[in-house]
PDB file of C-alpha atoms and ligand atoms in Angstrom:
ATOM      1  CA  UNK A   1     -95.652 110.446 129.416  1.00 71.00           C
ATOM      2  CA  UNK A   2     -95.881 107.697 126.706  1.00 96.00           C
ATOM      3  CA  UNK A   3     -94.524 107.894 123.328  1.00 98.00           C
ATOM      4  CA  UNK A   4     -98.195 107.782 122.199  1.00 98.00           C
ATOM      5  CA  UNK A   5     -98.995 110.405 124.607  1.00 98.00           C
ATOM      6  CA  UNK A   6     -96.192 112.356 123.169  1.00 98.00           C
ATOM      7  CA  UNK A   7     -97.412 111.813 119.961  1.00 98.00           C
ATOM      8  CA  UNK A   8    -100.943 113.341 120.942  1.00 98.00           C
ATOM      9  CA  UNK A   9     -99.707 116.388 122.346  1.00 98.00           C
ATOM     10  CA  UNK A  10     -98.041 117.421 119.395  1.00 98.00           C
ATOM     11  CA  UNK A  11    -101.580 116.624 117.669  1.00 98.00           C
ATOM     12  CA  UNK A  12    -103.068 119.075 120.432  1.00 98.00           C
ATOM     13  CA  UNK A  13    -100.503 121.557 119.770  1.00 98.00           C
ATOM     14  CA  UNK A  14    -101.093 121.880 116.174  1.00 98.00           C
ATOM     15  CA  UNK A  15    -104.510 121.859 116.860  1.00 98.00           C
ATOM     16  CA  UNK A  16    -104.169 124.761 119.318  1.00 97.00           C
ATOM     17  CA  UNK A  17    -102.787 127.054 116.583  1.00 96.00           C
ATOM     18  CA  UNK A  18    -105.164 126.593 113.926  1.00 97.00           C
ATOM     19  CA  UNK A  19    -108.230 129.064 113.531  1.00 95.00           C
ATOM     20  CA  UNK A  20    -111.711 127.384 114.762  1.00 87.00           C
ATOM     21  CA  UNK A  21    -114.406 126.173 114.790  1.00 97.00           C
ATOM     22  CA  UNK A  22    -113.182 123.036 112.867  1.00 98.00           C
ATOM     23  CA  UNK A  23    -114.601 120.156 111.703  1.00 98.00           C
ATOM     24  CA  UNK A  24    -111.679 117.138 112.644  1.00 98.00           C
ATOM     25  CA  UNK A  25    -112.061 113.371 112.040  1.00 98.00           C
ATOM     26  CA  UNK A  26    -110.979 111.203 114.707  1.00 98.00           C
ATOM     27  CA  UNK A  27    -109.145 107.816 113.499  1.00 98.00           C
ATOM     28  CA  UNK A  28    -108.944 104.309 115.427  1.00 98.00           C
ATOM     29  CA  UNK A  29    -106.374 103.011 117.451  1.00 98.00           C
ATOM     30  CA  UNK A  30    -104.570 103.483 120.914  1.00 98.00           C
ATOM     31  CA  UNK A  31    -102.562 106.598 119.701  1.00 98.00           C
ATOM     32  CA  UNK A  32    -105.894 108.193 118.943  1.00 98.00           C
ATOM     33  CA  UNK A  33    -107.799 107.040 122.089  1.00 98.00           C
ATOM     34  CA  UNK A  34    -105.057 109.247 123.901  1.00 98.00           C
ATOM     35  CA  UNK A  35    -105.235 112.033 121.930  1.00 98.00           C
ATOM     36  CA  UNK A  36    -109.869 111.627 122.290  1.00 98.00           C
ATOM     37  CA  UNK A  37    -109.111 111.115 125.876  1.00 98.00           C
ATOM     38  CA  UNK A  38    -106.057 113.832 127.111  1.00 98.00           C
ATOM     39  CA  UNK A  39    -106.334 115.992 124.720  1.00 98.00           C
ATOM     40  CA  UNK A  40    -109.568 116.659 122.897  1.00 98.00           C
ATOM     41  CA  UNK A  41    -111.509 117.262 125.782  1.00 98.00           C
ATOM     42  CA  UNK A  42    -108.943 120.637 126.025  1.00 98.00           C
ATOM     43  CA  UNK A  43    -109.750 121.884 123.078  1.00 97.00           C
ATOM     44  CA  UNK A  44    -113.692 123.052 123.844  1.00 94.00           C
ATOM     45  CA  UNK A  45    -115.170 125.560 121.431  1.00 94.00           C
ATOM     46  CA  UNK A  46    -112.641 125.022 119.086  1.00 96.00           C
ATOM     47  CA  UNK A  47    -113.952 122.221 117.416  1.00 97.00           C
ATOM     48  CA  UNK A  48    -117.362 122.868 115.870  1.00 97.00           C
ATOM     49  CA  UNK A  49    -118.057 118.812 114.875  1.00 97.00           C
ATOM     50  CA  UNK A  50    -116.473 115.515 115.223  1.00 98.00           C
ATOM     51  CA  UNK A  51    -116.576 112.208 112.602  1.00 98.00           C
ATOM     52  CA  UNK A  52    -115.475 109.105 113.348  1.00 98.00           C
ATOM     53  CA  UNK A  53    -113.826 106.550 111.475  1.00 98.00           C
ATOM     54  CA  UNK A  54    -114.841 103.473 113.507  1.00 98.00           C
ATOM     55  CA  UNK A  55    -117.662 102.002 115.985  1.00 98.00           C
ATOM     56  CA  UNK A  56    -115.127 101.654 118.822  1.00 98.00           C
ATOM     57  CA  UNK A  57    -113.869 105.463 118.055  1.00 98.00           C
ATOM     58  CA  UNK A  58    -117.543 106.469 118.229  1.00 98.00           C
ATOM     59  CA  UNK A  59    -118.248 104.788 121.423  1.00 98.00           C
ATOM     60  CA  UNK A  60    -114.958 106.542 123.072  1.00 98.00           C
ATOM     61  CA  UNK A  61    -116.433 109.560 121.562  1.00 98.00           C
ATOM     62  CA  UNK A  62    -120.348 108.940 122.922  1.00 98.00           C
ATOM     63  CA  UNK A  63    -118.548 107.887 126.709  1.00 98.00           C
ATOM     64  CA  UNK A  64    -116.373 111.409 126.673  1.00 98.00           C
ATOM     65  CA  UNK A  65    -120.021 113.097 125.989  1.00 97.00           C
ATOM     66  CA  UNK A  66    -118.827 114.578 122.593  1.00 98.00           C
ATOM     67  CA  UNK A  67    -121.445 114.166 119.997  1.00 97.00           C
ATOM     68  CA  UNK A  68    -120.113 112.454 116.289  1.00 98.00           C
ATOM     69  CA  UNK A  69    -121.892 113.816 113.476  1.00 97.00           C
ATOM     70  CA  UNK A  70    -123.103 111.428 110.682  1.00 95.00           C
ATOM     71  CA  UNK A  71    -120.719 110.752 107.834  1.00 91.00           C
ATOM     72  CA  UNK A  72    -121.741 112.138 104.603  1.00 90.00           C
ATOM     73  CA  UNK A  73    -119.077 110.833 101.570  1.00 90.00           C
ATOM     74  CA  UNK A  74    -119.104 114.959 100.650  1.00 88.00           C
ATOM     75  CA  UNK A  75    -118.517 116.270 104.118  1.00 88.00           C
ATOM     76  CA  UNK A  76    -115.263 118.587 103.347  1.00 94.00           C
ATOM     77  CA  UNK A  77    -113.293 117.891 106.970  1.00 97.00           C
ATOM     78  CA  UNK A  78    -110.606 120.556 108.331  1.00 97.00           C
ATOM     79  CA  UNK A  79    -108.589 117.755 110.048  1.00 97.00           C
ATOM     80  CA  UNK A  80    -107.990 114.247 110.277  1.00 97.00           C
ATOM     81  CA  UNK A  81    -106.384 112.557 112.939  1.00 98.00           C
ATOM     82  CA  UNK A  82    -105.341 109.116 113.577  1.00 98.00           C
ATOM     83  CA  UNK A  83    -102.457 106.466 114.386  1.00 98.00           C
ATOM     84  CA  UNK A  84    -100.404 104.609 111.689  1.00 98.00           C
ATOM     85  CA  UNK A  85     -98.843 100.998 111.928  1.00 98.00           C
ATOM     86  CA  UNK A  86     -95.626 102.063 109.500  1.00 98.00           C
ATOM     87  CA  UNK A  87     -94.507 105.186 108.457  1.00 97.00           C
ATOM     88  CA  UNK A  88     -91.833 104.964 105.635  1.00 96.00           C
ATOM     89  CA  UNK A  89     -89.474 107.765 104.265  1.00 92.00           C
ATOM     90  CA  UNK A  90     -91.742 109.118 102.121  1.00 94.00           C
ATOM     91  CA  UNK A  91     -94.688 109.750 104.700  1.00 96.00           C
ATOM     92  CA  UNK A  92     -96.691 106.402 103.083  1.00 96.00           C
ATOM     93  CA  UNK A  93     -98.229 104.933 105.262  1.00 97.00           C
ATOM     94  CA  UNK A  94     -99.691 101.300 106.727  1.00 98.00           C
ATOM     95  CA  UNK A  95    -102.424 101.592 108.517  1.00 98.00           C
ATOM     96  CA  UNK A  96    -105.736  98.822 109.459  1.00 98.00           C
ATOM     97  CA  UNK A  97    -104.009  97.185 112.679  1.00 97.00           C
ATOM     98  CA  UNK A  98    -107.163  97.663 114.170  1.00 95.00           C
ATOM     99  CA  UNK A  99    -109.285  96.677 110.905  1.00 97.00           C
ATOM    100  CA  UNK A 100    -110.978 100.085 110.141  1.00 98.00           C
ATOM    101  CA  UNK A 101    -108.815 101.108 107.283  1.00 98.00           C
ATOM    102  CA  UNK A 102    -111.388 101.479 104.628  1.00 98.00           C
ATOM    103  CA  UNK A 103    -113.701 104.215 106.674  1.00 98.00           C
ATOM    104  CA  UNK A 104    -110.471 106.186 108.234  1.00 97.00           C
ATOM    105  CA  UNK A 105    -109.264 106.033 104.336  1.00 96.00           C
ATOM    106  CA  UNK A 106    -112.549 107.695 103.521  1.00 96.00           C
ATOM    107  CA  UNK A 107    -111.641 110.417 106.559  1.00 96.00           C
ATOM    108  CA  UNK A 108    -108.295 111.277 105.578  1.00 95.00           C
ATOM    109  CA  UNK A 109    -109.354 111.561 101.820  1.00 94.00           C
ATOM    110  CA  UNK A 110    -111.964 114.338 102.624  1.00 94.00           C
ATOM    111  CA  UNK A 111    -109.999 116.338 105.045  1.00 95.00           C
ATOM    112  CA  UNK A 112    -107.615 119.889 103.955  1.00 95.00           C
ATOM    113  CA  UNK A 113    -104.692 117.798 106.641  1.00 96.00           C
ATOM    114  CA  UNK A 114    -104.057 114.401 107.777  1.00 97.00           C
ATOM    115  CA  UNK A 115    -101.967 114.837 111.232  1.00 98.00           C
ATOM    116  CA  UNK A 116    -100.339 111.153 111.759  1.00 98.00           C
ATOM    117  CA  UNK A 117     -99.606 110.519 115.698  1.00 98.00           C
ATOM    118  CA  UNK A 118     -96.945 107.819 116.055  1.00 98.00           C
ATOM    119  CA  UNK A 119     -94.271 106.820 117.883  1.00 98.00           C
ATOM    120  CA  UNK A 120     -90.917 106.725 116.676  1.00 98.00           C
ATOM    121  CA  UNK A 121     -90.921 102.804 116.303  1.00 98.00           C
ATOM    122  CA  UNK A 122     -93.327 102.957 113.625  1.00 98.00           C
ATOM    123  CA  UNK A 123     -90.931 104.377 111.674  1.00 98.00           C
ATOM    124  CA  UNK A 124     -89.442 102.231 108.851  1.00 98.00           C
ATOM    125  CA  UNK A 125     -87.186 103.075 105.316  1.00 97.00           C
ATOM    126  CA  UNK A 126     -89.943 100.507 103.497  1.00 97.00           C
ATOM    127  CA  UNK A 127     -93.190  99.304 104.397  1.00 97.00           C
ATOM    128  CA  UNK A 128     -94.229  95.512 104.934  1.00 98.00           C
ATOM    129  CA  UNK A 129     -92.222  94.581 108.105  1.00 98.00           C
ATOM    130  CA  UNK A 130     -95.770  95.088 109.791  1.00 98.00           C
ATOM    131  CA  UNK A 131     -98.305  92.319 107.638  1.00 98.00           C
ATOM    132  CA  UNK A 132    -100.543  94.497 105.238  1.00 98.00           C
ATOM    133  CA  UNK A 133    -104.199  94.727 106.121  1.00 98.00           C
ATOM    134  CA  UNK A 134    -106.962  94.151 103.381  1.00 98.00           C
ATOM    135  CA  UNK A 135    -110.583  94.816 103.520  1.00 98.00           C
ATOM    136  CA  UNK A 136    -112.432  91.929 101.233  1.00 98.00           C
ATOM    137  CA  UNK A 137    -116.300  91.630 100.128  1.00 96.00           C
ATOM    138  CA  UNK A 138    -117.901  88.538 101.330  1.00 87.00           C
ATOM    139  CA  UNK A 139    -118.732  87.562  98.090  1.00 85.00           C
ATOM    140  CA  UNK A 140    -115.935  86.685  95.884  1.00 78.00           C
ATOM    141  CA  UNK A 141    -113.382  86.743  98.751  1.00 88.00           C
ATOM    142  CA  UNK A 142    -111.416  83.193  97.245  1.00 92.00           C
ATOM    143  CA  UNK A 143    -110.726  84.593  93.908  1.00 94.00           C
ATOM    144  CA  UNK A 144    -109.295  87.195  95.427  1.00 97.00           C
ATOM    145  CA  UNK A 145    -107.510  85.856  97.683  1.00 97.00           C
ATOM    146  CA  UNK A 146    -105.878  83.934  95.099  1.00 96.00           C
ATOM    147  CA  UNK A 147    -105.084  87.003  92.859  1.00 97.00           C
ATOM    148  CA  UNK A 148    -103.497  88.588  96.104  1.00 98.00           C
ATOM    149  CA  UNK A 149    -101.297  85.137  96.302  1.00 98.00           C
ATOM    150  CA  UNK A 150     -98.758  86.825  93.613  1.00 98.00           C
ATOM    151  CA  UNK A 151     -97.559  89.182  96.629  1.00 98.00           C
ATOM    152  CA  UNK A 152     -96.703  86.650  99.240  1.00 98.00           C
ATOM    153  CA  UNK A 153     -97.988  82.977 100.233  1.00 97.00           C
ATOM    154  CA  UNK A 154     -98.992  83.954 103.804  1.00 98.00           C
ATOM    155  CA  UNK A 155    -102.073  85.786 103.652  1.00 98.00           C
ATOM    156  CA  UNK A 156    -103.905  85.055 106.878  1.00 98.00           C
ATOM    157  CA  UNK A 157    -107.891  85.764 107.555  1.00 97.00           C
ATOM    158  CA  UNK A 158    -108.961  87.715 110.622  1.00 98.00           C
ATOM    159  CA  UNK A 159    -111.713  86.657 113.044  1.00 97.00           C
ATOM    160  CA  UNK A 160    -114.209  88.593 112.660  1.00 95.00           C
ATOM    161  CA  UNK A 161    -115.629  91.313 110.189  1.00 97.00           C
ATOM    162  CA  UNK A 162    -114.931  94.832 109.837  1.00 98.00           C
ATOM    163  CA  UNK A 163    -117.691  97.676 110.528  1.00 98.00           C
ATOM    164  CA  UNK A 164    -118.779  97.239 107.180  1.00 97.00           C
ATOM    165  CA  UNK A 165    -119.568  93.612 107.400  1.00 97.00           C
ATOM    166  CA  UNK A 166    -116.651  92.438 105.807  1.00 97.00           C
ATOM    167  CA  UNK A 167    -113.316  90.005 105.977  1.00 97.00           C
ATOM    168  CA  UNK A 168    -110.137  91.195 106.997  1.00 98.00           C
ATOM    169  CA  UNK A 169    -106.999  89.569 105.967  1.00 98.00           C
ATOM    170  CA  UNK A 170    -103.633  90.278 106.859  1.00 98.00           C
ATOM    171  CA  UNK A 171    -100.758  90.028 103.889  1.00 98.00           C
ATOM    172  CA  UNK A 172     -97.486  88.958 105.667  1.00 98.00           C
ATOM    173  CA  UNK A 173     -94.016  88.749 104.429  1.00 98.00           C
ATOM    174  CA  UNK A 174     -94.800  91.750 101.762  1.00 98.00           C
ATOM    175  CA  UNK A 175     -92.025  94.254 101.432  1.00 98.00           C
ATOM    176  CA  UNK A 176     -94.125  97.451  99.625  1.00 97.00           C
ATOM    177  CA  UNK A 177     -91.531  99.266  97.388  1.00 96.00           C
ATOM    178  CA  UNK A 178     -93.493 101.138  95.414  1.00 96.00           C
ATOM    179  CA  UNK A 179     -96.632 101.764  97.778  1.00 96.00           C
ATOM    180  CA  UNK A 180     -98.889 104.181  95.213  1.00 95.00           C
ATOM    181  CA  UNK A 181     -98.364 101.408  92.425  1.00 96.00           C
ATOM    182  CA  UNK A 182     -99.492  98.661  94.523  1.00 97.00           C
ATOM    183  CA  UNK A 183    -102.362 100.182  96.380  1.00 97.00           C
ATOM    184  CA  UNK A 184    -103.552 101.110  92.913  1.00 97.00           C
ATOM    185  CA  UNK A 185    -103.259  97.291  92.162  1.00 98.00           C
ATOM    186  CA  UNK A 186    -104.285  95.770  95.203  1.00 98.00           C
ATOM    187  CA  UNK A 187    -107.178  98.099  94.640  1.00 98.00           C
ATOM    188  CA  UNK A 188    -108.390  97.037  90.905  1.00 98.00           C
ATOM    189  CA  UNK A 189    -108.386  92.991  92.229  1.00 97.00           C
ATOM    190  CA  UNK A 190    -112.359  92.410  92.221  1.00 96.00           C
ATOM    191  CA  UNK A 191    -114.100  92.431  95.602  1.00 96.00           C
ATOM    192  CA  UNK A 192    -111.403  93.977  97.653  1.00 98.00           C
ATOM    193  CA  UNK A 193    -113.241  97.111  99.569  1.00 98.00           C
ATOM    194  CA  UNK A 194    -109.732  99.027 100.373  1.00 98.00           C
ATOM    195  CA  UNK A 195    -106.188  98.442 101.514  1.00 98.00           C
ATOM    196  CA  UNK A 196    -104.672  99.783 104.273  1.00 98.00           C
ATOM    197  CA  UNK A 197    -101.773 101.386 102.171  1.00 98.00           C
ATOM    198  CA  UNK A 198    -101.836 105.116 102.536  1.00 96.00           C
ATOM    199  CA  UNK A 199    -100.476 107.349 100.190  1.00 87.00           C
ATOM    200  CA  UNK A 200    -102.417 110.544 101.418  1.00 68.00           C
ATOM    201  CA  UNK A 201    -102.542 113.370  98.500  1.00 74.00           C
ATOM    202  CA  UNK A 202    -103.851 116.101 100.987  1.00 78.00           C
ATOM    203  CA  UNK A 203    -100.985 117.819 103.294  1.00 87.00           C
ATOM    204  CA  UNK A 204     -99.934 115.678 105.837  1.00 93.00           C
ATOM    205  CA  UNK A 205     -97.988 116.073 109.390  1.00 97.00           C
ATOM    206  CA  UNK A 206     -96.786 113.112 110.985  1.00 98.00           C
ATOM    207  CA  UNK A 207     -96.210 113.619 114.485  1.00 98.00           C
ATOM    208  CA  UNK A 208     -93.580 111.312 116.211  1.00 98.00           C
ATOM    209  CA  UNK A 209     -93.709 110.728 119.862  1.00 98.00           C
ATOM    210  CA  UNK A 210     -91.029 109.458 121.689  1.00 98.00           C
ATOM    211  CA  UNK A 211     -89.817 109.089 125.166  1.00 97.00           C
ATOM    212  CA  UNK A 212     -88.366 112.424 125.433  1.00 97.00           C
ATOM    213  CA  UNK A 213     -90.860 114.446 123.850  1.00 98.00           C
ATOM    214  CA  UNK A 214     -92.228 115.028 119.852  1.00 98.00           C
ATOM    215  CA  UNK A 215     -91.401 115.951 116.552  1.00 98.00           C
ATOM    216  CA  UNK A 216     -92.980 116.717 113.083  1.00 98.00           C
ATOM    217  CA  UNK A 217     -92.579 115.937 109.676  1.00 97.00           C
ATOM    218  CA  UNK A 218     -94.223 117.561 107.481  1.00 93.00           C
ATOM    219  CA  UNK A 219     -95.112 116.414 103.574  1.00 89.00           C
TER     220      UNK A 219
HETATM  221  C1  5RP B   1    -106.547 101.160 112.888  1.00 81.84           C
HETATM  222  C2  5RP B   1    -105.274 101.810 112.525  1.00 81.84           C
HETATM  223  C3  5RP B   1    -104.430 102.341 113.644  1.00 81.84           C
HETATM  224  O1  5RP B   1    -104.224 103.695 113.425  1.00 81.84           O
HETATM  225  C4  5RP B   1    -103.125 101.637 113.675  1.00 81.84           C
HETATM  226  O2  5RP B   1    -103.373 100.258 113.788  1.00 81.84           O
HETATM  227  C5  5RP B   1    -102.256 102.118 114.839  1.00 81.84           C
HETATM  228  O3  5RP B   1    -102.843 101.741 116.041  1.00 81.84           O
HETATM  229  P1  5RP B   1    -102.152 102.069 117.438  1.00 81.84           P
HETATM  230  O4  5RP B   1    -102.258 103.542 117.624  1.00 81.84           O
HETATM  231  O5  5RP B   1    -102.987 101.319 118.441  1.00 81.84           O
HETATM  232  O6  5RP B   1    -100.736 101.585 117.394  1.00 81.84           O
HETATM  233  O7  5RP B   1    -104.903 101.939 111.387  1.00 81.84           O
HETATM  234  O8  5RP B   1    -107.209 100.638 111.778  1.00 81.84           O
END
């Protein structure tokens, strides 16, 4: 099996051993597409309703013949689950490789536990090897580009717009030493949506896959 795969079986596991029905959020991402795909599909009356955190997520989700139920911003969610592009020391996280950051944000926020399927090279002591992804409004996006220039001079645009209708840019060459203090930053710059820095309150699990098997660490 894959490290990914790995990763989603410890998912699974966990999953196994907590008391249903539950209500889980499913993340974006290859690492989660195994775990919708191999694993999910195993765990039948157990799960009493499914959210997703992207279009492409819900369309895996639709194919599989689950049903996703609409997102509500008070929905209280048992369990969130989804990939990560870094994981540092301290369980932050980068996430928004695949440009859904500010809805799986949303996910993980309203769920009791965030379980974090990587594998093992996503580990890192720091975050910012991988280039930080940024969710911008339309309107406005220049000015803040330009306030987000004090971090590094290669900020790079993505093509196309997120699920929400908005840019993506990618801030390379950014080594994030204090991640809460400059998600809270990054976050007060006008007409960014959301950055995908996560420094997740609720009790996380980050499962790490690798070619022998998994392990977890816990928050
Ligand atoms: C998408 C994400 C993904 O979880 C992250 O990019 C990891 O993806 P993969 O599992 O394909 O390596 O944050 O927005």
């Amino acid at each position: 099996m894959s490290k990914k795969n790995n990763a989603a079986a410890g998912a699974f596991e966990i999953l196994k051993q907590l008391n249903g029905p539950l209500s889980v959020g499913i993340g974006t991402g290859s690492t989660t597409d195994c775990f919708t795909e191999n694993f999910l599909p195993l765990l039948g009356e157990k799960i009493k309703s499914l959210y997703s955190s992207s279009d492409r997520t819900s369309e895996l989700l639709l194919k599989l013949g689950f049903q996703v139920s609409e997102y509500k911003p008070n929905n209280m969610l048992d369990v969130y689950i989804d990939g990560a592009d870094e994981v540092d020391d301290n369980l932050n996280l980068i996430k928004g490789g695949g440009g859904a950051h500010t809805n799986e944000k949303k996910l993980a926020k309203q769920a009791q536990r965030f379980i974090c399927i990587v594998d093992d090279e996503k580990l890192v002591n720091t975050l910012g090897k991988f280039p930080l992804p940024i969710e911008i409004e339309s309107e406005g996006s220049e000015e803040a580009i330009s306030s987000l220039a004090q971090y590094s001079n290669k900020i790079i645009k993505r093509d196309g717009l997120s699920d929400n209708g908005n840019h993506l840019y990618d801030i390379h060459n950014f080594m994030i030493e204090d991640p809460l203090k400059i998600e809270h930053e990054v976050l007060s710059i006008n007409g960014v949506v959301d950055v995908g820095i996560f420094s997740v309150d609720s009790p996380t699990t980050v499962v790490v896959g690798s070619d022998s098997g998994y392990r977890l660490i816990d928050s």
